[in-house]
Each structure stands twice: as structure tokens, then as C-alpha cells.
Amino acid sequence: MHPRDQTIFALASGRPPTAIAIVRVSGSRAGDLLRALSGSNPPPRVSTRALLRDQNQELIDDALVLWFPAPASATGEDVAEFHVHGGRAVLVALFSALASFDDVRPAEPGEFTRRGFENGKLDLTEAEGLDDLIHADTDQQRRQALRQLKGLLGDRARRWREQIIEAAALIEAGIDFSDEGDVAGELMAPALRRIAALRGEIEEVLGAQGRSERLRDGLVVAIAGPPNVGKSTLMNQLARREVAIVSPHAGTTRDIIEVQLDLGGYPVTVIDTAGIRDSDDPVEQEGVRRAKVRAAEADLVLWLSVGNGVDKGEGFGGETVVWNVRNKIDLEPAKADDSAVGNVAANRGRLEAELGQPDGDHPAAIYRISASRGDGVPELVGRLQGFAEVFFGVGAGVLISRERHRQLLQHAAVALQCSMEVGIGVEVVAEELRVAGNTLGRLLGRVDVEEVLGEIFSRFCVGK
């Protein structure tokens, strides 16, 4: 029997030992296994107590069982669930009993969800949403994943595809009546109006999503600057724990130190880099080289300095935003504007302007803090949170959560634009519409996506 036709089983709950463990079974033999181990099949979707026994009638556990006959199940196949006590010995005995039947095997990562996808229970965007929900670490990631799992993008893409098919039908009808100019023109005009409206919708979605697909990976913030300006101290303040060694001696940080933060639900990776300076020490030279590379790849650089003057560093990428942060203000004479960072904490327009600058030359203020004492740090954190909000551009209407989504929507929009070019033949219009329809089909996982399925579902945990 082909592996896809075999019945699969896996632990669908947390690692043992636990109070209760859920073992899920899916496939044509799920009902046979349920009857063999529990004595009978309970009513569908009704939790029923049963004594589980293996094929030698050895007692496995006193458990609850559920029965979900096809097609009304998560996978679209017959599904059985065993809710057993979550000890390792119980699970080993149950797994051994299930594996003793012919054409029954342990599931591979993501195989339950893939079977649900292949049986039409969810489209590929919803499956990706489920994967994102499993791996969500912050509240904003959870919210975005739930929107995807609810089918917001999939529903829109299906409606767009249906409209493309309707427009293509009108175009092809026009081809059939090409010798009757009035008829062909009457069919082409409404088709082109539909295409124009549809292209506008897709481009509006693309333009309103910010960098929402980056929410899965998070914002990268690098703390950079000369040696001994308090980079590691600021890192510890942001992390609220000791993650970096703090020393008055220059060159203490030799390698990259990273910490994952949750800023108001937004995932942020903060990097503490080696002090950037000239050095004869080959180890420190390598640390400086790595610091420059990592900072240039960051989305935002906090360039720390002490004393007067503006020093924004050098060598950062054109897309990198650089903020000047003057540290150790506790060692300076008191000034009226020591809390000036707070004056721009909620300035969304300024944040958007900074993100819109392509050359990295942003007229940002100098933010004054004392990393050791904490002065200005809460305000800086608030500004970082505001920057993340603008950077990701997420909200209740976000549709794009992966780079794959953005690329396919861009390809569809280009094909629709090409179909509207003046002077092209109706056959070319029909072909461009076919390309756009197939592109949205790939987004949903219904057309030519076999090469991406393994990559997507392999990231799932076993039992999902």
C-alpha cells in the first residue's frame, strides 16, 4: 500500500509525562483500530470511556475515545482519538499496539495537516497560518496567524480567481465571435473593467501590508558604536537581565550576543556587537568585522556614543535606519532636555518618514539616556515599539504573512496589468489572464505547488 494510503498515528499533545495525552489516528483503518482496542466504535463526536487492550488482550489503559468518520474530520479521512493517561509506559504500549496492525505506521511531521489540505479541508494559506500559530511567540504573531488560519487571504484569493475566470470566459467568447466586431467589443469591455478593478484590489493589498511577512522572523535591532560606550549595559537593560558582560575595559565584547524580546507583542531580536575601532588584536579585529556585517544587515541600528557631537557611524546598508543614542548622561552636567527622547516616543509620522528614507540619512534626534541608571530607557523602549508597529504595518486587515504570498500577488498583478496593455491581441489577453489565475491557484495550493508542499509541512510538529 502506498504510504499516503496507509493509516497514520501520532501523539497530538505535549511530551510525556503529562496528565492526559492525546493520540490521533487517521486513515481507512482508523475505525478498525478503534474497535480492536476499545471493543466498539462510539457514536460520532461523543467522548466515551473505554478500556484499551492490545491484540493479546493485555490491558493498556482506562481511557476516553472519540470517533470522527469521514468526511467530517480534520483530515477528511476516518479519524480516531485516544485520550489516555500521559505516562511514557502507557504511550509506548499504545503505540506498540497500533503499529502491530497491517498498513498502520507513525505519522511524519505535518502529515495530518497535509492530508487535510489534500482532501480540501483547508487551503495552503490556512495550513501556513496553522504552522505560524504553532510557532507564534508573541501576541502579534498569534493574531496574524489566526487571521491566516481563518482564511482571510484564501477567501480573497478564491474570489479574485473566480473573477479572473469569469473575465477570461468573456475574453474567450470574444475570440469565438471575432468575426462579429460588435459582439466581440461588447464582451471585451466588461471583461477589461473587471480586470482593472481586480488589479486595483490586489495592488491595494500589496501597498497596505507594510512588512507584515517579516513579523514571523521579527525586527532586528543592532546596538553598535565605539568601545566602552555602554552597549552591553543597554543590552542588559533592554533584556531586563544579565545577558552581556559589562566591564570598564574596552574590547570586552568580542562576538555577537543576541537576545529575543517581546515589545508590545512584536518580536524583536536585539544584537550587542563588539566595539568598532582599529585594533592589532586579531580576535578583536574579527569581532569588529562581524559587528559591522551584522549591524549593516539590521533593520535598525542604535548607534551609541558619549559626549557631544553627532556620530551616526558608517558602512550601514541603505535600508538600515540609524538612531543616535547618547549614553552616560548621568556623568554630564544636568540639562533640561535629558528626557528629550520622550518627546518623540509617540511620533508615528516621524517613524514613517524614517522608514521611507532610502539612503539611511535620517534626521533623527539624539536620544539621551543613562543605560546604567535607566534614565530615558523606558522612553527609548516605547519608541522601539512604535518603530516596530510602523515597520511591520500589521493590523486587523493584514493579509500577507509570508514572502511567498507577496511574490505571488505581485506576479498576479503584473499579469493583470499586461492583459490590459493597449494594442495586444485578445489571445494574449487570454493568456495573461490564465497566468494570473494559475498564480492565485498556486497561492491557494491548487495549482503546481508540489515542490513547496514538502518544505511547508515538514516544519510542522509530529501529530499536526
Short mmCIF file of C-alpha atoms in Angstrom, two decimals:
data_model
loop_
_atom_site.label_atom_id
_atom_site.label_comp_id
_atom_site.label_asym_id
_atom_site.label_seq_id
_atom_site.Cartn_x
_atom_site.Cartn_y
_atom_site.Cartn_z
CA MET A 1 0.00 0.00 0.00
CA HIS A 2 1.24 3.48 -0.87
CA PRO A 3 2.36 5.48 2.22
CA ARG A 4 -0.33 8.10 1.54
CA ASP A 5 -2.99 5.38 1.71
CA GLN A 6 -1.74 3.94 4.98
CA THR A 7 -3.31 4.77 8.32
CA ILE A 8 -1.14 7.01 10.48
CA PHE A 9 -0.94 7.72 14.20
CA ALA A 10 0.95 10.14 16.43
CA LEU A 11 0.95 11.88 19.76
CA ALA A 12 -1.09 15.07 19.31
CA SER A 13 -0.38 16.63 22.72
CA GLY A 14 2.66 17.62 24.79
CA ARG A 15 5.64 15.47 25.63
CA PRO A 16 5.18 12.93 28.41
CA PRO A 17 4.77 12.72 31.27
CA THR A 18 1.51 14.68 31.27
CA ALA A 19 -1.83 14.28 32.99
CA ILE A 20 -3.58 13.40 29.71
CA ALA A 21 -2.08 12.52 26.34
CA ILE A 22 -3.96 12.56 23.03
CA VAL A 23 -3.06 10.02 20.35
CA ARG A 24 -4.63 10.73 16.96
CA VAL A 25 -5.21 8.15 14.22
CA SER A 26 -6.22 8.99 10.63
CA GLY A 27 -6.87 6.76 7.65
CA SER A 28 -9.05 3.98 6.30
CA ARG A 29 -8.21 1.65 9.21
CA ALA A 30 -8.95 4.14 12.00
CA GLY A 31 -12.34 2.56 12.70
CA ASP A 32 -10.86 -0.95 12.75
CA LEU A 33 -8.19 0.14 15.23
CA LEU A 34 -10.73 1.84 17.47
CA ARG A 35 -12.94 -1.28 17.56
CA ALA A 36 -9.99 -3.61 18.09
CA LEU A 37 -8.53 -1.65 21.00
CA SER A 38 -11.71 -0.39 22.71
CA GLY A 39 -14.23 -3.08 21.78
CA SER A 40 -16.57 -0.87 19.73
CA ASN A 41 -16.91 2.41 17.91
CA PRO A 42 -18.69 5.06 19.99
CA PRO A 43 -21.22 7.48 18.46
CA PRO A 44 -19.51 10.10 16.26
CA ARG A 45 -18.02 13.06 18.13
CA VAL A 46 -19.06 11.74 21.55
CA SER A 47 -16.37 11.22 24.19
CA THR A 48 -16.73 7.67 25.53
CA ARG A 49 -14.90 5.84 28.30
CA ALA A 50 -13.26 2.56 27.28
CA LEU A 51 -10.71 0.01 28.48
CA LEU A 52 -7.99 -0.25 25.84
CA ARG A 53 -6.47 -3.68 25.14
CA ASP A 54 -3.87 -4.80 22.61
CA GLN A 55 -4.27 -7.77 20.24
CA ASN A 56 -3.20 -10.13 23.04
CA GLN A 57 -5.94 -8.66 25.27
CA GLU A 58 -3.39 -7.10 27.58
CA LEU A 59 -4.85 -4.04 29.30
CA ILE A 60 -3.23 -0.77 28.13
CA ASP A 61 -5.21 1.94 29.93
CA ASP A 62 -8.58 3.19 31.11
CA ALA A 63 -9.17 5.94 28.56
CA LEU A 64 -11.58 8.17 26.65
CA VAL A 65 -12.04 7.57 22.92
CA LEU A 66 -13.60 9.65 20.13
CA TRP A 67 -14.69 8.73 16.63
CA PHE A 68 -14.83 11.14 13.65
CA PRO A 69 -16.00 9.32 10.49
CA ALA A 70 -15.04 10.76 7.10
CA PRO A 71 -15.51 13.28 5.66
CA ALA A 72 -16.48 15.23 8.81
CA SER A 73 -12.99 15.24 10.33
CA ALA A 74 -9.93 17.46 10.38
CA THR A 75 -8.18 15.36 7.72
CA GLY A 76 -11.25 14.40 5.67
CA GLU A 77 -10.49 10.75 6.50
CA ASP A 78 -11.76 8.49 9.27
CA VAL A 79 -10.16 9.77 12.48
CA ALA A 80 -9.99 8.23 15.96
CA GLU A 81 -8.58 9.77 19.11
CA PHE A 82 -7.38 8.05 22.26
CA HIS A 83 -7.21 10.24 25.37
CA VAL A 84 -5.01 8.26 27.72
CA HIS A 85 -3.01 8.89 30.88
CA GLY A 86 0.16 10.67 29.81
CA GLY A 87 2.83 8.38 31.21
CA ARG A 88 5.61 7.15 28.94
CA ALA A 89 4.84 3.47 29.56
CA VAL A 90 1.18 3.97 28.60
CA LEU A 91 2.13 5.69 25.35
CA VAL A 92 4.74 3.08 24.48
CA ALA A 93 2.17 0.33 24.98
CA LEU A 94 -0.45 2.15 22.89
CA PHE A 95 1.99 2.94 20.08
CA SER A 96 3.13 -0.67 20.04
CA ALA A 97 -0.46 -1.89 19.82
CA LEU A 98 -1.28 0.48 16.93
CA ALA A 99 1.88 -0.38 14.99
CA SER A 100 1.10 -4.11 15.25
CA PHE A 101 -1.70 -3.77 12.66
CA ASP A 102 -1.01 -4.02 8.93
CA ASP A 103 -0.77 -0.80 6.91
CA VAL A 104 -0.56 1.33 10.06
CA ARG A 105 2.51 3.47 10.76
CA PRO A 106 3.68 6.50 12.76
CA ALA A 107 2.89 9.84 11.10
CA GLU A 108 5.56 12.11 9.67
CA PRO A 109 5.79 15.82 10.63
CA GLY A 110 2.78 17.74 9.30
CA GLU A 111 1.17 14.66 7.74
CA PHE A 112 -2.22 15.12 9.40
CA THR A 113 -2.46 18.71 8.16
CA ARG A 114 -1.20 17.74 4.72
CA ARG A 115 -3.92 15.12 4.41
CA GLY A 116 -6.46 17.74 5.41
CA PHE A 117 -5.08 20.03 2.71
CA GLU A 118 -5.13 17.30 0.07
CA ASN A 119 -8.72 16.43 0.99
CA GLY A 120 -9.88 20.04 0.66
CA LYS A 121 -10.33 20.77 4.37
CA LEU A 122 -8.10 23.84 4.17
CA ASP A 123 -6.09 25.68 1.54
CA LEU A 124 -2.36 26.26 1.63
CA THR A 125 -2.62 29.75 3.17
CA GLU A 126 -4.69 28.31 6.03
CA ALA A 127 -2.18 25.49 6.51
CA GLU A 128 0.59 28.10 6.68
CA GLY A 129 -1.49 30.01 9.22
CA LEU A 130 -1.72 26.88 11.37
CA ASP A 131 2.06 26.44 11.16
CA ASP A 132 2.58 30.08 12.13
CA LEU A 133 0.18 29.70 15.06
CA ILE A 134 2.11 26.68 16.34
CA HIS A 135 5.36 28.66 16.22
CA ALA A 136 3.97 32.02 17.42
CA ASP A 137 6.00 33.50 20.28
CA THR A 138 4.33 36.90 20.62
CA ASP A 139 0.78 38.22 20.67
CA GLN A 140 1.07 39.97 17.31
CA GLN A 141 2.37 36.78 15.71
CA ARG A 142 -0.56 34.87 17.23
CA ARG A 143 -3.08 37.41 15.93
CA GLN A 144 -1.64 37.35 12.42
CA ALA A 145 -1.56 33.54 12.37
CA LEU A 146 -5.20 33.33 13.48
CA ARG A 147 -6.25 35.71 10.70
CA GLN A 148 -4.47 33.49 8.21
CA LEU A 149 -5.96 30.33 9.71
CA LYS A 150 -9.44 31.87 9.41
CA GLY A 151 -8.86 32.11 5.66
CA LEU A 152 -8.74 35.88 5.17
CA LEU A 153 -6.20 35.72 2.35
CA GLY A 154 -7.51 32.41 0.97
CA ASP A 155 -11.07 33.71 0.74
CA ARG A 156 -9.95 36.85 -1.08
CA ALA A 157 -7.70 34.87 -3.44
CA ARG A 158 -10.54 32.47 -4.30
CA ARG A 159 -12.86 35.37 -5.08
CA TRP A 160 -10.17 37.05 -7.21
CA ARG A 161 -9.56 33.80 -9.09
CA GLU A 162 -13.26 33.37 -9.77
CA GLN A 163 -13.39 36.91 -11.18
CA ILE A 164 -10.40 36.18 -13.41
CA ILE A 165 -12.08 33.02 -14.70
CA GLU A 166 -15.26 34.99 -15.43
CA ALA A 167 -13.27 37.68 -17.28
CA ALA A 168 -11.36 35.01 -19.20
CA ALA A 169 -14.64 33.40 -20.24
CA LEU A 170 -15.79 36.72 -21.71
CA ILE A 171 -12.46 37.17 -23.49
CA GLU A 172 -12.56 33.67 -24.96
CA ALA A 173 -16.15 34.21 -26.04
CA GLY A 174 -14.95 37.33 -27.80
CA ILE A 175 -12.35 35.20 -29.61
CA ASP A 176 -15.14 32.88 -30.77
CA PHE A 177 -17.06 35.88 -32.16
CA SER A 178 -14.03 37.72 -33.52
CA ASP A 179 -15.63 37.91 -36.97
CA GLU A 180 -18.55 39.84 -35.46
CA GLY A 181 -16.95 43.07 -34.27
CA ASP A 182 -19.92 44.38 -32.28
CA VAL A 183 -20.30 41.18 -30.29
CA ALA A 184 -16.57 40.90 -29.54
CA GLY A 185 -16.42 44.53 -28.39
CA GLU A 186 -19.45 44.11 -26.14
CA LEU A 187 -17.75 41.15 -24.42
CA MET A 188 -14.28 42.72 -24.12
CA ALA A 189 -15.39 45.95 -22.43
CA PRO A 190 -16.92 44.39 -19.27
CA ALA A 191 -14.03 41.94 -19.06
CA LEU A 192 -11.46 44.75 -19.06
CA ARG A 193 -13.45 46.66 -16.43
CA ARG A 194 -13.36 43.60 -14.18
CA ILE A 195 -9.65 43.16 -14.75
CA ALA A 196 -8.92 46.80 -13.89
CA ALA A 197 -10.96 46.62 -10.66
CA LEU A 198 -9.33 43.35 -9.67
CA ARG A 199 -5.80 44.63 -10.31
CA GLY A 200 -6.61 47.67 -8.19
CA GLU A 201 -7.73 45.45 -5.29
CA ILE A 202 -4.59 43.33 -5.39
CA GLU A 203 -2.29 46.35 -5.60
CA GLU A 204 -4.15 47.97 -2.70
CA VAL A 205 -3.49 44.86 -0.61
CA LEU A 206 0.18 44.87 -1.60
CA GLY A 207 0.55 48.54 -0.78
CA ALA A 208 -1.15 48.39 2.61
CA GLN A 209 0.68 45.46 4.17
CA GLY A 210 3.96 47.13 5.21
CA ARG A 211 6.45 44.40 6.00
CA SER A 212 3.85 42.09 7.54
CA GLU A 213 5.57 38.95 6.26
CA ARG A 214 8.60 39.87 8.38
CA LEU A 215 6.54 39.51 11.57
CA ARG A 216 7.27 35.77 11.55
CA ASP A 217 11.01 36.43 11.83
CA GLY A 218 10.97 39.65 13.81
CA LEU A 219 12.65 43.04 13.75
CA VAL A 220 16.45 43.07 14.08
CA VAL A 221 17.94 45.90 16.16
CA ALA A 222 21.73 46.22 16.47
CA ILE A 223 23.44 48.14 19.25
CA ALA A 224 26.67 49.48 17.76
CA GLY A 225 29.28 52.12 18.45
CA PRO A 226 32.84 52.63 19.67
CA PRO A 227 34.20 50.55 22.58
CA ASN A 228 33.23 51.29 26.15
CA VAL A 229 30.17 53.46 25.44
CA GLY A 230 27.75 51.19 27.34
CA LYS A 231 26.42 48.89 24.59
CA SER A 232 26.36 45.80 26.82
CA THR A 233 24.78 47.80 29.66
CA LEU A 234 21.98 48.93 27.34
CA MET A 235 21.58 45.35 26.13
CA ASN A 236 21.08 44.19 29.72
CA GLN A 237 18.59 47.00 30.33
CA LEU A 238 16.51 46.02 27.30
CA ALA A 239 16.63 42.33 28.21
CA ARG A 240 15.98 43.10 31.91
CA ARG A 241 18.62 40.55 32.86
CA GLU A 242 22.37 39.96 32.62
CA VAL A 243 22.99 38.69 29.10
CA ALA A 244 26.21 40.55 28.31
CA ILE A 245 29.41 41.06 30.32
CA VAL A 246 29.81 44.66 31.45
CA SER A 247 33.36 45.88 32.01
CA PRO A 248 35.12 49.26 32.08
CA HIS A 249 37.81 47.80 29.83
CA ALA A 250 37.44 48.40 26.09
CA GLY A 251 37.09 45.36 23.85
CA THR A 252 35.24 43.14 26.36
CA THR A 253 32.61 42.10 23.82
CA ARG A 254 34.35 40.06 21.14
CA ASP A 255 31.45 38.21 19.50
CA ILE A 256 27.82 38.85 18.63
CA ILE A 257 25.33 38.49 21.51
CA GLU A 258 21.64 38.18 20.65
CA VAL A 259 18.52 38.27 22.78
CA GLN A 260 14.88 37.82 21.76
CA LEU A 261 12.42 40.39 23.11
CA ASP A 262 8.67 40.82 23.04
CA LEU A 263 7.93 44.53 22.67
CA GLY A 264 4.18 45.05 22.91
CA GLY A 265 3.56 41.77 21.07
CA TYR A 266 6.16 42.42 18.38
CA PRO A 267 9.15 40.04 18.12
CA VAL A 268 12.47 41.89 18.26
CA THR A 269 15.99 40.49 18.14
CA VAL A 270 18.48 42.84 19.83
CA ILE A 271 22.16 42.38 18.98
CA ASP A 272 25.08 43.56 21.10
CA THR A 273 28.12 43.99 18.85
CA ALA A 274 31.80 44.42 19.51
CA GLY A 275 33.07 47.98 19.86
CA ILE A 276 34.02 49.32 16.44
CA ARG A 277 37.59 50.59 16.47
CA ASP A 278 41.02 49.89 14.97
CA SER A 279 42.89 47.13 16.78
CA ASP A 280 46.03 44.99 16.41
CA ASP A 281 44.39 42.07 18.23
CA PRO A 282 43.31 39.52 15.55
CA VAL A 283 40.46 38.27 17.75
CA GLU A 284 39.13 41.78 18.29
CA GLN A 285 39.58 42.51 14.58
CA GLU A 286 37.31 39.58 13.76
CA GLY A 287 34.80 40.78 16.33
CA VAL A 288 34.77 44.25 14.76
CA ARG A 289 34.33 42.76 11.29
CA ARG A 290 31.38 40.67 12.44
CA ALA A 291 29.89 43.67 14.23
CA LYS A 292 29.98 45.77 11.06
CA VAL A 293 28.42 42.99 8.95
CA ARG A 294 25.66 42.25 11.46
CA ALA A 295 24.85 45.92 12.01
CA ALA A 296 24.67 46.54 8.26
CA GLU A 297 22.13 43.71 7.97
CA ALA A 298 19.95 45.02 10.81
CA ASP A 299 16.67 46.85 10.31
CA LEU A 300 17.57 49.45 12.91
CA VAL A 301 20.91 50.45 14.44
CA LEU A 302 21.17 52.15 17.82
CA TRP A 303 24.50 53.96 17.46
CA LEU A 304 25.77 54.66 20.98
CA SER A 305 28.18 57.44 21.77
CA VAL A 306 29.16 59.61 24.73
CA GLY A 307 29.91 63.30 24.93
CA ASN A 308 28.95 65.98 22.44
CA GLY A 309 28.68 65.83 18.69
CA VAL A 310 26.74 63.66 16.28
CA ASP A 311 28.28 60.39 15.18
CA LYS A 312 25.98 58.06 13.25
CA GLY A 313 28.59 55.51 12.31
CA GLU A 314 29.35 54.38 8.80
CA GLY A 315 29.07 51.44 6.45
CA PHE A 316 25.42 50.58 7.07
CA GLY A 317 23.11 49.37 4.33
CA GLY A 318 20.84 51.79 2.52
CA GLU A 319 17.74 50.21 4.05
CA THR A 320 19.09 50.42 7.61
CA VAL A 321 17.69 53.12 9.87
CA VAL A 322 20.23 54.59 12.33
CA TRP A 323 19.30 56.27 15.59
CA ASN A 324 21.85 58.30 17.57
CA VAL A 325 21.74 57.40 21.25
CA ARG A 326 23.94 59.42 23.59
CA ASN A 327 24.68 57.36 26.69
CA LYS A 328 26.07 58.18 30.14
CA ILE A 329 24.16 61.43 30.56
CA ASP A 330 24.40 60.77 34.31
CA LEU A 331 28.07 61.74 34.01
CA GLU A 332 27.26 65.03 32.26
CA PRO A 333 26.10 68.29 33.84
CA ALA A 334 22.31 68.30 34.27
CA LYS A 335 20.43 69.57 31.21
CA ALA A 336 16.81 70.46 30.67
CA ASP A 337 16.43 68.14 27.71
CA ASP A 338 17.81 64.94 29.25
CA SER A 339 14.42 63.32 28.66
CA ALA A 340 14.15 64.59 25.10
CA VAL A 341 13.78 61.04 23.81
CA GLY A 342 10.29 61.02 25.30
CA ASN A 343 9.21 63.94 23.11
CA VAL A 344 9.19 61.72 20.02
CA ALA A 345 8.06 58.47 21.60
CA ALA A 346 4.62 58.58 20.02
CA ASN A 347 5.50 60.44 16.80
CA ARG A 348 4.21 57.98 14.22
CA GLY A 349 4.70 60.40 11.35
CA ARG A 350 8.40 60.73 12.12
CA LEU A 351 8.80 56.95 12.29
CA GLU A 352 7.12 56.57 8.91
CA ALA A 353 9.38 59.27 7.47
CA GLU A 354 12.46 57.49 8.75
CA LEU A 355 11.36 54.19 7.25
CA GLY A 356 10.64 55.93 3.96
CA GLN A 357 14.17 57.29 3.56
CA PRO A 358 16.07 55.06 1.10
CA ASP A 359 19.56 56.33 1.80
CA GLY A 360 19.77 55.78 5.54
CA ASP A 361 20.37 59.51 6.16
CA HIS A 362 17.58 60.16 8.62
CA PRO A 363 17.31 63.45 10.51
CA ALA A 364 16.58 61.73 13.82
CA ALA A 365 17.11 63.44 17.15
CA ILE A 366 19.90 62.48 19.53
CA TYR A 367 18.33 60.31 22.21
CA ARG A 368 19.85 60.90 25.62
CA ILE A 369 19.93 58.01 28.09
CA SER A 370 21.81 56.58 31.02
CA ALA A 371 21.98 52.84 30.44
CA SER A 372 23.47 52.21 33.88
CA ARG A 373 20.89 54.27 35.76
CA GLY A 374 17.92 53.70 33.42
CA ASP A 375 17.24 57.34 32.56
CA GLY A 376 15.45 57.59 29.20
CA VAL A 377 15.45 53.81 28.64
CA PRO A 378 11.67 53.31 29.08
CA GLU A 379 11.03 56.08 26.57
CA LEU A 380 13.52 54.52 24.15
CA VAL A 381 11.77 51.15 24.52
CA GLY A 382 8.44 52.84 23.79
CA ARG A 383 9.91 54.37 20.66
CA LEU A 384 11.26 50.97 19.59
CA GLN A 385 7.78 49.53 19.99
CA GLY A 386 6.34 52.32 17.85
CA PHE A 387 9.02 51.71 15.23
CA ALA A 388 8.10 48.00 15.15
CA GLU A 389 4.43 48.84 14.70
CA VAL A 390 5.17 51.08 11.71
CA PHE A 391 7.80 48.71 10.31
CA PHE A 392 5.51 45.68 10.19
CA GLY A 393 2.38 47.63 9.31
CA VAL A 394 0.19 44.88 10.77
CA GLY A 395 -3.44 45.36 11.68
CA ALA A 396 -6.84 43.74 11.63
CA GLY A 397 -6.92 43.73 7.82
CA VAL A 398 -3.47 42.26 7.19
CA LEU A 399 -3.49 39.54 4.55
CA ILE A 400 0.17 38.88 3.74
CA SER A 401 2.11 36.81 6.25
CA ARG A 402 4.80 35.22 4.06
CA GLU A 403 7.14 36.34 1.32
CA ARG A 404 5.59 33.62 -0.87
CA HIS A 405 2.23 35.41 -0.63
CA ARG A 406 3.72 38.78 -1.60
CA GLN A 407 5.62 37.40 -4.58
CA LEU A 408 2.62 35.53 -5.99
CA LEU A 409 0.31 38.51 -5.57
CA GLN A 410 2.88 40.71 -7.30
CA HIS A 411 3.11 38.22 -10.18
CA ALA A 412 -0.68 38.13 -10.47
CA ALA A 413 -0.88 41.94 -10.50
CA VAL A 414 1.77 42.13 -13.24
CA ALA A 415 -0.09 39.58 -15.37
CA LEU A 416 -3.33 41.52 -14.98
CA GLN A 417 -1.55 44.76 -15.92
CA CYS A 418 -0.08 43.10 -19.00
CA SER A 419 -3.53 41.87 -20.02
CA MET A 420 -4.70 45.50 -20.18
CA GLU A 421 -1.91 46.78 -22.42
CA VAL A 422 -3.22 48.71 -25.39
CA GLY A 423 -2.86 47.04 -28.76
CA ILE A 424 -2.25 43.43 -27.71
CA GLY A 425 -4.37 40.72 -29.26
CA VAL A 426 -7.24 39.03 -27.45
CA GLU A 427 -5.28 35.76 -27.47
CA VAL A 428 -2.50 37.44 -25.48
CA VAL A 429 -5.06 38.90 -23.07
CA ALA A 430 -6.50 35.42 -22.51
CA GLU A 431 -3.00 34.01 -21.88
CA GLU A 432 -2.14 36.71 -19.32
CA LEU A 433 -5.40 36.01 -17.50
CA ARG A 434 -4.55 32.31 -17.46
CA VAL A 435 -1.18 33.18 -15.89
CA ALA A 436 -2.86 35.37 -13.25
CA GLY A 437 -5.42 32.67 -12.43
CA ASN A 438 -2.76 29.99 -12.12
CA THR A 439 -0.66 32.26 -9.90
CA LEU A 440 -3.55 32.68 -7.46
CA GLY A 441 -4.10 28.92 -7.70
CA ARG A 442 -0.52 28.42 -6.57
CA LEU A 443 -1.16 30.78 -3.67
CA LEU A 444 -4.04 28.54 -2.58
CA GLY A 445 -2.06 25.37 -3.23
CA ARG A 446 -4.34 24.13 -6.00
CA VAL A 447 -2.02 24.55 -8.99
CA ASP A 448 1.55 23.32 -9.46
CA VAL A 449 2.80 23.61 -5.88
CA GLU A 450 4.10 20.12 -5.22
CA GLU A 451 7.64 21.44 -4.83
CA VAL A 452 6.68 23.70 -1.91
CA LEU A 453 4.45 21.28 -0.01
CA GLY A 454 7.28 19.22 1.44
CA GLU A 455 9.07 22.33 2.67
CA ILE A 456 5.95 23.77 4.30
CA PHE A 457 4.60 20.65 6.00
CA SER A 458 7.99 19.37 7.14
CA ARG A 459 8.15 22.33 9.56
CA PHE A 460 5.09 21.08 11.43
CA CYS A 461 5.46 19.05 14.59
CA VAL A 462 4.59 15.34 14.54
CA GLY A 463 0.90 14.95 15.34
CA LYS A 464 -0.20 18.03 13.35
#
